[in-house]
Coordinates of C-alpha atoms in Angstrom, one line a residue:
Chain A
M1 CA 26.0 17.1 10.2
T2 CA 27.7 15.1 7.5
I3 CA 27.3 15.8 3.8
I4 CA 25.2 12.7 3.6
D5 CA 22.8 14.1 6.2
F6 CA 22.8 17.4 4.3
Y7 CA 21.9 15.7 1.0
K8 CA 19.1 13.7 2.6
Q9 CA 17.6 16.8 4.1
L10 CA 18.0 18.8 0.9
S11 CA 16.4 15.9 -1.0
K12 CA 13.4 15.8 1.3
L13 CA 13.0 19.5 1.1
L14 CA 13.0 19.4 -2.7
T15 CA 10.4 16.7 -2.7
D16 CA 8.2 18.4 0.0
T17 CA 8.3 21.6 -2.0
R18 CA 7.6 20.0 -5.3
E19 CA 4.7 18.0 -3.8
N20 CA 3.4 21.2 -2.0
F21 CA 3.7 19.6 1.4
L22 CA 5.3 22.9 2.5
T23 CA 4.3 26.4 1.7
K24 CA 6.9 28.5 -0.1
S25 CA 7.8 30.5 3.0
Q26 CA 8.1 27.3 5.1
A27 CA 10.3 25.7 2.5
E28 CA 12.5 28.8 2.2
K29 CA 12.9 29.0 6.0
K30 CA 13.9 25.3 6.1
L31 CA 16.4 25.9 3.3
E32 CA 17.9 28.8 5.1
E33 CA 18.3 26.8 8.3
L34 CA 19.8 23.9 6.3
L35 CA 22.4 26.1 4.6
E36 CA 23.2 27.7 8.0
E37 CA 23.8 24.3 9.5
A38 CA 26.0 23.3 6.5
K39 CA 28.0 26.5 7.0
K40 CA 28.4 25.8 10.7
N41 CA 29.7 22.3 9.9
K42 CA 32.0 23.7 7.2
L43 CA 30.5 21.5 4.5
D44 CA 32.0 22.0 1.1
V45 CA 28.7 22.7 -0.7
N46 CA 27.4 25.4 -3.0
I47 CA 23.6 25.5 -3.2
D48 CA 21.7 28.0 -5.3
P49 CA 19.6 30.0 -2.7
K50 CA 16.9 30.0 -5.3
I51 CA 16.9 26.2 -5.8
L52 CA 13.3 26.0 -4.5
D53 CA 12.0 28.4 -7.2
Q54 CA 9.8 26.6 -9.7
V55 CA 12.1 27.2 -12.6
N56 CA 14.9 25.5 -10.6
L57 CA 12.7 22.6 -9.6
M58 CA 11.5 21.7 -13.0
R59 CA 10.7 18.0 -13.4
L60 CA 13.0 16.4 -15.9
D61 CA 11.3 16.6 -19.2
D62 CA 13.2 14.6 -21.8
E63 CA 12.6 17.1 -24.6
N64 CA 13.4 20.2 -22.6
S65 CA 16.4 18.6 -20.9
Y66 CA 17.8 17.2 -24.1
R67 CA 20.7 19.2 -25.4
P68 CA 21.8 18.2 -28.9
E69 CA 25.4 19.3 -28.0
S70 CA 25.9 19.4 -31.7
D71 CA 29.0 21.5 -31.6
Y72 CA 31.3 18.7 -30.8
D73 CA 32.5 15.8 -32.9
F74 CA 30.0 13.0 -33.1
T75 CA 29.6 9.9 -35.2
S76 CA 26.6 7.7 -35.8
D77 CA 28.8 4.7 -36.5
D78 CA 27.1 1.7 -35.0
D79 CA 30.2 -0.3 -34.6
S80 CA 31.8 1.9 -32.0
S81 CA 29.1 1.6 -29.4
Y82 CA 30.2 2.3 -25.9
S83 CA 32.7 4.2 -23.9
Y84 CA 32.7 4.5 -20.2
Chain B
M1 CA -5.1 4.7 -44.4
L2 CA -3.7 3.0 -41.3
I3 CA -4.3 3.8 -37.7
V4 CA -1.0 3.6 -35.7
G5 CA 0.2 4.9 -32.3
S6 CA -1.6 4.5 -29.0
K7 CA -5.0 3.9 -30.6
A8 CA -3.8 0.9 -32.5
L9 CA -1.9 -0.3 -29.4
K10 CA -5.0 -0.2 -27.3
F11 CA -6.9 -2.1 -30.1
H12 CA -4.5 -5.0 -29.9
F13 CA -3.7 -4.7 -26.1
P14 CA -6.9 -3.5 -24.5
N15 CA -5.7 -4.0 -21.0
Y16 CA -2.6 -1.9 -21.6
K17 CA -2.5 1.3 -19.4
R18 CA -2.2 3.9 -22.2
E19 CA -4.5 6.8 -22.5
V20 CA -5.4 7.6 -26.1
K21 CA -5.1 11.4 -26.3
D22 CA -4.8 11.8 -30.1
I23 CA -5.0 9.5 -33.0
D24 CA -2.1 8.9 -35.4
I25 CA -2.6 7.8 -38.9
I26 CA -0.4 6.8 -41.8
G27 CA -2.1 8.0 -45.0
Y28 CA -1.9 9.9 -48.3
S29 CA -2.8 13.5 -49.0
D30 CA -6.1 12.2 -50.5
D31 CA -6.9 10.5 -47.1
V32 CA -6.5 13.9 -45.4
N33 CA -9.3 15.3 -47.6
T34 CA -11.5 12.3 -46.8
L35 CA -10.8 12.7 -43.1
C36 CA -11.5 16.5 -43.2
D37 CA -14.9 15.8 -44.8
L38 CA -15.7 13.1 -42.3
L39 CA -14.5 14.7 -39.1
S40 CA -14.9 18.5 -39.7
P41 CA -11.9 19.8 -37.7
T42 CA -11.9 23.5 -37.0
E43 CA -8.2 23.8 -37.9
V44 CA -5.9 22.0 -40.3
K45 CA -2.1 22.5 -39.7
K46 CA 0.0 21.2 -42.5
S47 CA 3.8 20.6 -42.4
K48 CA 6.1 18.9 -44.9
N49 CA 5.5 15.3 -43.6
T50 CA 2.4 15.6 -41.4
V51 CA -1.1 17.1 -41.3
L52 CA -2.7 17.8 -37.9
L53 CA -6.5 18.0 -37.8
K54 CA -7.4 20.0 -34.7
N55 CA -10.6 20.2 -32.7
I56 CA -12.6 17.4 -34.4
T57 CA -16.3 18.4 -34.3
N58 CA -17.8 15.2 -35.9
K59 CA -16.3 12.5 -33.6
T60 CA -17.1 8.9 -34.5
D61 CA -16.8 5.6 -32.6
I62 CA -13.3 5.2 -33.9
F63 CA -12.2 8.8 -34.3
N64 CA -13.2 9.9 -30.9
T65 CA -10.3 12.3 -29.9
D66 CA -9.9 16.0 -30.3
N67 CA -7.0 15.8 -32.7
V68 CA -6.0 13.4 -35.5
E69 CA -2.5 13.5 -37.0
V70 CA -1.7 12.1 -40.4
L71 CA 1.8 11.0 -41.2
L72 CA 2.0 11.5 -45.0
A73 CA 3.1 8.4 -46.9
D74 CA 3.3 10.2 -50.2
D75 CA 7.1 10.7 -50.0
S76 CA 8.0 7.9 -47.6
V77 CA 8.9 4.5 -48.8
S78 CA 8.8 2.9 -45.3
L79 CA 5.4 4.3 -44.5
R80 CA 4.0 3.0 -47.8
K81 CA 5.5 -0.4 -47.0
Y82 CA 3.7 -0.4 -43.6
M83 CA 0.4 0.3 -45.5
E84 CA 1.1 -2.5 -47.9
Y85 CA 1.9 -4.9 -45.1
D86 CA -1.4 -4.1 -43.3
N87 CA -3.5 -3.5 -46.4
V88 CA -6.6 -5.3 -45.1
S89 CA -6.9 -3.7 -41.8
L90 CA -7.6 -0.2 -40.5
F91 CA -5.5 -0.8 -37.5
A92 CA -1.8 -1.3 -37.8
S93 CA -0.6 -4.8 -36.8
P94 CA 1.6 -5.3 -33.7
E95 CA 4.4 -6.1 -36.2
V96 CA 4.1 -2.7 -37.8
L97 CA 3.7 -1.0 -34.4
F98 CA 6.9 -2.6 -33.1
S99 CA 8.8 -1.7 -36.2
L100 CA 7.6 2.0 -36.0
K101 CA 8.4 2.2 -32.3
K102 CA 11.8 0.6 -32.8
S103 CA 12.7 3.0 -35.5
H104 CA 12.0 6.0 -33.3
I105 CA 13.0 4.8 -29.8
N106 CA 16.5 6.2 -29.9
F107 CA 15.4 9.7 -30.7
P108 CA 15.1 11.7 -27.4
I109 CA 11.5 12.7 -27.9
K110 CA 8.9 11.8 -25.2
F111 CA 11.2 8.9 -24.3
N112 CA 9.5 7.9 -21.0
K113 CA 6.2 7.3 -22.8
H114 CA 7.8 5.5 -25.8
I115 CA 10.0 3.2 -23.8
E116 CA 6.9 1.8 -22.1
D117 CA 5.2 1.0 -25.4
Y118 CA 8.5 -0.3 -26.8
T119 CA 9.0 -2.7 -23.9
L120 CA 5.5 -4.0 -24.2
L121 CA 6.0 -4.8 -27.9
Y122 CA 9.6 -6.0 -27.5
N123 CA 8.4 -8.6 -24.9
H124 CA 5.4 -9.5 -27.1
F125 CA 7.7 -10.5 -29.9
N126 CA 10.6 -11.7 -27.7
G127 CA 12.7 -9.0 -29.4
I128 CA 12.1 -10.3 -33.0
D129 CA 11.4 -7.6 -35.5
Y130 CA 9.6 -9.2 -38.4
L131 CA 9.9 -6.0 -40.4
D132 CA 13.6 -5.4 -39.8
D133 CA 14.4 -4.0 -43.2
V134 CA 11.5 -1.5 -43.1
T135 CA 12.5 -0.5 -39.5
K136 CA 16.0 0.4 -40.8
L137 CA 14.5 2.3 -43.7
N138 CA 12.1 4.1 -41.4
F139 CA 15.0 5.0 -39.0
K140 CA 16.9 6.4 -42.0
E141 CA 13.9 8.4 -43.2
T142 CA 13.3 9.7 -39.6
E143 CA 17.0 10.8 -39.5
E144 CA 16.5 12.7 -42.8
R145 CA 13.4 14.3 -41.3
L146 CA 14.6 15.1 -37.8
G147 CA 18.3 15.3 -38.3
K148 CA 21.0 12.6 -37.9
L149 CA 21.1 10.9 -34.5
K150 CA 24.5 12.0 -33.3
T151 CA 26.5 10.2 -30.6
P152 CA 30.1 11.0 -29.4
S153 CA 32.9 9.5 -31.5
L154 CA 34.8 6.8 -29.6
N155 CA 37.8 6.1 -31.7
K156 CA 39.8 8.6 -29.7
S157 CA 42.1 8.6 -26.8
V158 CA 40.5 8.9 -23.4
E159 CA 41.7 12.5 -23.1
E160 CA 40.3 13.4 -26.5
F161 CA 37.1 11.6 -25.9
F162 CA 36.4 13.5 -22.6
G163 CA 37.7 16.7 -24.2
Q164 CA 34.7 16.5 -26.5
S165 CA 32.4 17.6 -23.7
D166 CA 34.6 20.4 -22.3
G167 CA 32.4 23.4 -22.0
Y168 CA 29.3 21.3 -21.7
V169 CA 29.9 19.4 -18.5
K170 CA 31.7 21.1 -15.6
S171 CA 33.7 18.5 -13.6
Y172 CA 33.7 18.5 -9.8
F173 CA 35.4 15.1 -9.5
I174 CA 37.5 13.1 -11.9
H175 CA 35.3 11.0 -14.2
D176 CA 37.3 7.8 -13.7
D177 CA 37.3 8.3 -9.9
I178 CA 33.5 8.5 -9.9
H179 CA 33.4 5.3 -11.9
R180 CA 35.7 3.6 -9.4
V181 CA 33.6 4.4 -6.3
M182 CA 30.4 3.6 -8.1
S183 CA 31.5 0.2 -9.3
H184 CA 29.7 -3.0 -8.3
Y185 CA 32.9 -5.0 -7.9
D186 CA 36.5 -4.2 -7.2
R187 CA 36.8 -2.2 -10.4
P188 CA 34.4 -0.8 -13.0
L189 CA 32.9 -3.2 -15.4
Y190 CA 33.9 -1.2 -18.4
E191 CA 37.5 -1.9 -17.6
M192 CA 36.8 -5.6 -18.3
M193 CA 35.8 -4.6 -21.9
Q194 CA 38.8 -2.5 -22.8
V195 CA 41.6 -4.0 -24.9
D196 CA 43.5 -0.6 -25.1
K197 CA 43.2 1.3 -21.8
N198 CA 44.2 4.4 -23.6
L199 CA 41.2 4.3 -25.9
A200 CA 37.6 5.1 -24.7
K201 CA 36.2 2.4 -26.9
C202 CA 35.0 -0.9 -25.4
E203 CA 34.9 -4.3 -27.2
K204 CA 31.7 -6.1 -28.1
D205 CA 33.3 -9.6 -27.9
M206 CA 34.3 -8.9 -24.3
W207 CA 30.8 -7.5 -23.5
N208 CA 29.3 -10.7 -24.9
L209 CA 31.1 -12.7 -22.2
F210 CA 29.2 -10.8 -19.5
T211 CA 26.3 -12.4 -17.7
F212 CA 22.9 -10.6 -18.2
E213 CA 23.1 -9.2 -14.7
D214 CA 26.6 -7.8 -15.2
K215 CA 25.4 -6.2 -18.5
C216 CA 22.7 -4.5 -16.5
K217 CA 25.2 -3.5 -13.8
C218 CA 27.5 -2.1 -16.5
V219 CA 24.7 0.1 -17.9
L220 CA 23.9 1.1 -14.3
E221 CA 27.5 2.1 -13.5
E222 CA 27.4 4.3 -16.5
A223 CA 24.0 5.8 -15.6
Y224 CA 25.1 6.5 -12.0
V225 CA 28.2 8.4 -13.2
I226 CA 26.2 10.4 -15.8
A227 CA 23.5 11.2 -13.2
L228 CA 26.0 12.3 -10.6
E229 CA 28.3 14.1 -13.0
R230 CA 25.7 16.0 -14.9
K231 CA 22.8 16.5 -12.4
I232 CA 23.4 15.7 -8.8
L233 CA 27.0 17.0 -8.2
P234 CA 26.3 20.3 -10.0
M235 CA 23.3 20.7 -7.7
I236 CA 25.3 20.1 -4.5
F237 CA 28.7 21.7 -5.4
G238 CA 27.9 24.1 -8.2
G239 CA 24.7 25.9 -7.4
G240 CA 22.8 24.0 -10.1
K241 CA 19.1 23.1 -10.4
G242 CA 17.3 20.8 -8.0
F243 CA 16.8 17.1 -9.0
S244 CA 15.9 14.1 -7.1
S245 CA 18.2 11.1 -7.4
E246 CA 15.5 9.2 -9.2
E247 CA 14.9 11.9 -11.8
A248 CA 18.6 12.2 -12.4
L249 CA 19.0 8.5 -12.9
D250 CA 16.0 8.3 -15.3
W251 CA 17.5 11.2 -17.3
A252 CA 20.9 9.4 -17.4
L253 CA 19.2 6.2 -18.6
M254 CA 17.3 8.2 -21.3
R255 CA 20.6 9.7 -22.5
I256 CA 22.2 6.2 -22.7
C257 CA 19.3 4.9 -24.7
T258 CA 19.3 7.9 -27.1
T259 CA 22.3 10.2 -27.8
L260 CA 25.2 9.4 -25.5
C261 CA 25.7 5.8 -26.7
S262 CA 25.1 3.9 -29.8
G263 CA 25.1 0.4 -31.3
W264 CA 25.1 -2.8 -29.1
F265 CA 25.4 -1.0 -25.7
R266 CA 22.5 1.3 -26.5
N267 CA 20.4 -1.5 -27.9
F268 CA 20.9 -3.6 -24.7
A269 CA 20.0 -0.6 -22.5
T270 CA 16.9 0.1 -24.6
N271 CA 15.8 -3.6 -24.9
N272 CA 16.2 -4.2 -21.1
Y273 CA 15.3 -0.8 -19.8
Y274 CA 13.0 -1.9 -16.9
D275 CA 15.1 -4.9 -15.9
I276 CA 18.0 -2.5 -15.6
K277 CA 15.9 -0.1 -13.5
K278 CA 14.8 -2.9 -11.2
L279 CA 18.4 -3.6 -10.3
S280 CA 19.3 0.0 -9.6
N281 CA 20.4 1.2 -6.2
K282 CA 17.9 3.9 -5.1
N283 CA 20.6 5.2 -2.7
Y284 CA 23.3 5.7 -5.2
V285 CA 23.9 9.3 -4.3
E286 CA 24.3 8.3 -0.6
K287 CA 26.7 5.6 -1.7
F288 CA 28.8 8.2 -3.6
L289 CA 28.7 10.8 -0.7
T290 CA 29.7 8.1 1.8
E291 CA 32.8 7.4 -0.4
Y292 CA 33.5 11.2 -0.5
E293 CA 33.0 11.5 3.3
N294 CA 35.4 8.6 3.9
G295 CA 38.0 10.2 1.7
N296 CA 37.9 7.6 -1.0
I297 CA 37.3 10.3 -3.7
T298 CA 38.4 13.9 -3.5
R299 CA 37.2 17.1 -5.3
Q300 CA 39.0 18.1 -8.4
S301 CA 41.0 21.3 -8.0
N302 CA 39.6 24.1 -10.1

């Protein structure tokens, strides 16, 4: 298993869980197996074992996910527009 | 009073796929009293600049939603100008709707809904805002109401610029390395806009020489890096929350169009949002991981 295979399987698992194609226990079992396989293949990954919990699967909501990050130095200067 | 928002949009563009959940109105305090008498809401919630009429019990052909929100024009010069512009109609004109949408689009509030409306109106007018002065005024008044729209300062060295986000973004890979492996060509497009490689700032004159497609690709390179750095890589390498690659890319584009960039770069991304999305590589995460697998990018030591 490569890290690409791992990501594809994780991605499918997240989608199937979110869309309720799998029951919670089915999804948890699949995640356990996937993490076991990753460990066997010595993949350098660190996945939250609770990634399938609803709170960790929240759809991106622009208002909730927006962080003002107001503590660091900002400007609203329109001339300086883009950095990489 | 003037009906704005999705109700007015549907009035002018009846085939547009937008559900009208609530009705938004620009009006004076006196209009609120008239509307309360007419519609008999069960609750009236007042704030400094708006009044929300909740649970309308006397619905009419026009006022047929549960809630009506009034944006008060009493203390707003721009809202009064909109009312003057459309003084013979109950529904705001497309010109006013575009101006309103344009003055709010860079605020990260319900972005995914607003960008659809904005794109419809932008294309309708070929990007020309006939009320440009009022738009600028409304933007300024919105900033006074919601807080100044803040974006990172760019007149800094590369080290200082990226230092700004220390403590906010944990790095698993070096930022420039991610850019390198995600570039469309042999080097990232931003490099073709830098006069001083030591400064984070890019030059507008050089940007203007890009083709439309390369401008879109430049925005996408930025979006891939933001999506990977802030959402996907923390999920894979740092025990972070679960996001699909599409969600992470949408989020990154939203940030580019709102509070991560400003000026001409942000304007281009906002004005061409769907064209940019159409050009995106849906398998950008796989592309990154392939580069990682092949040893073309390595993890940053902690």
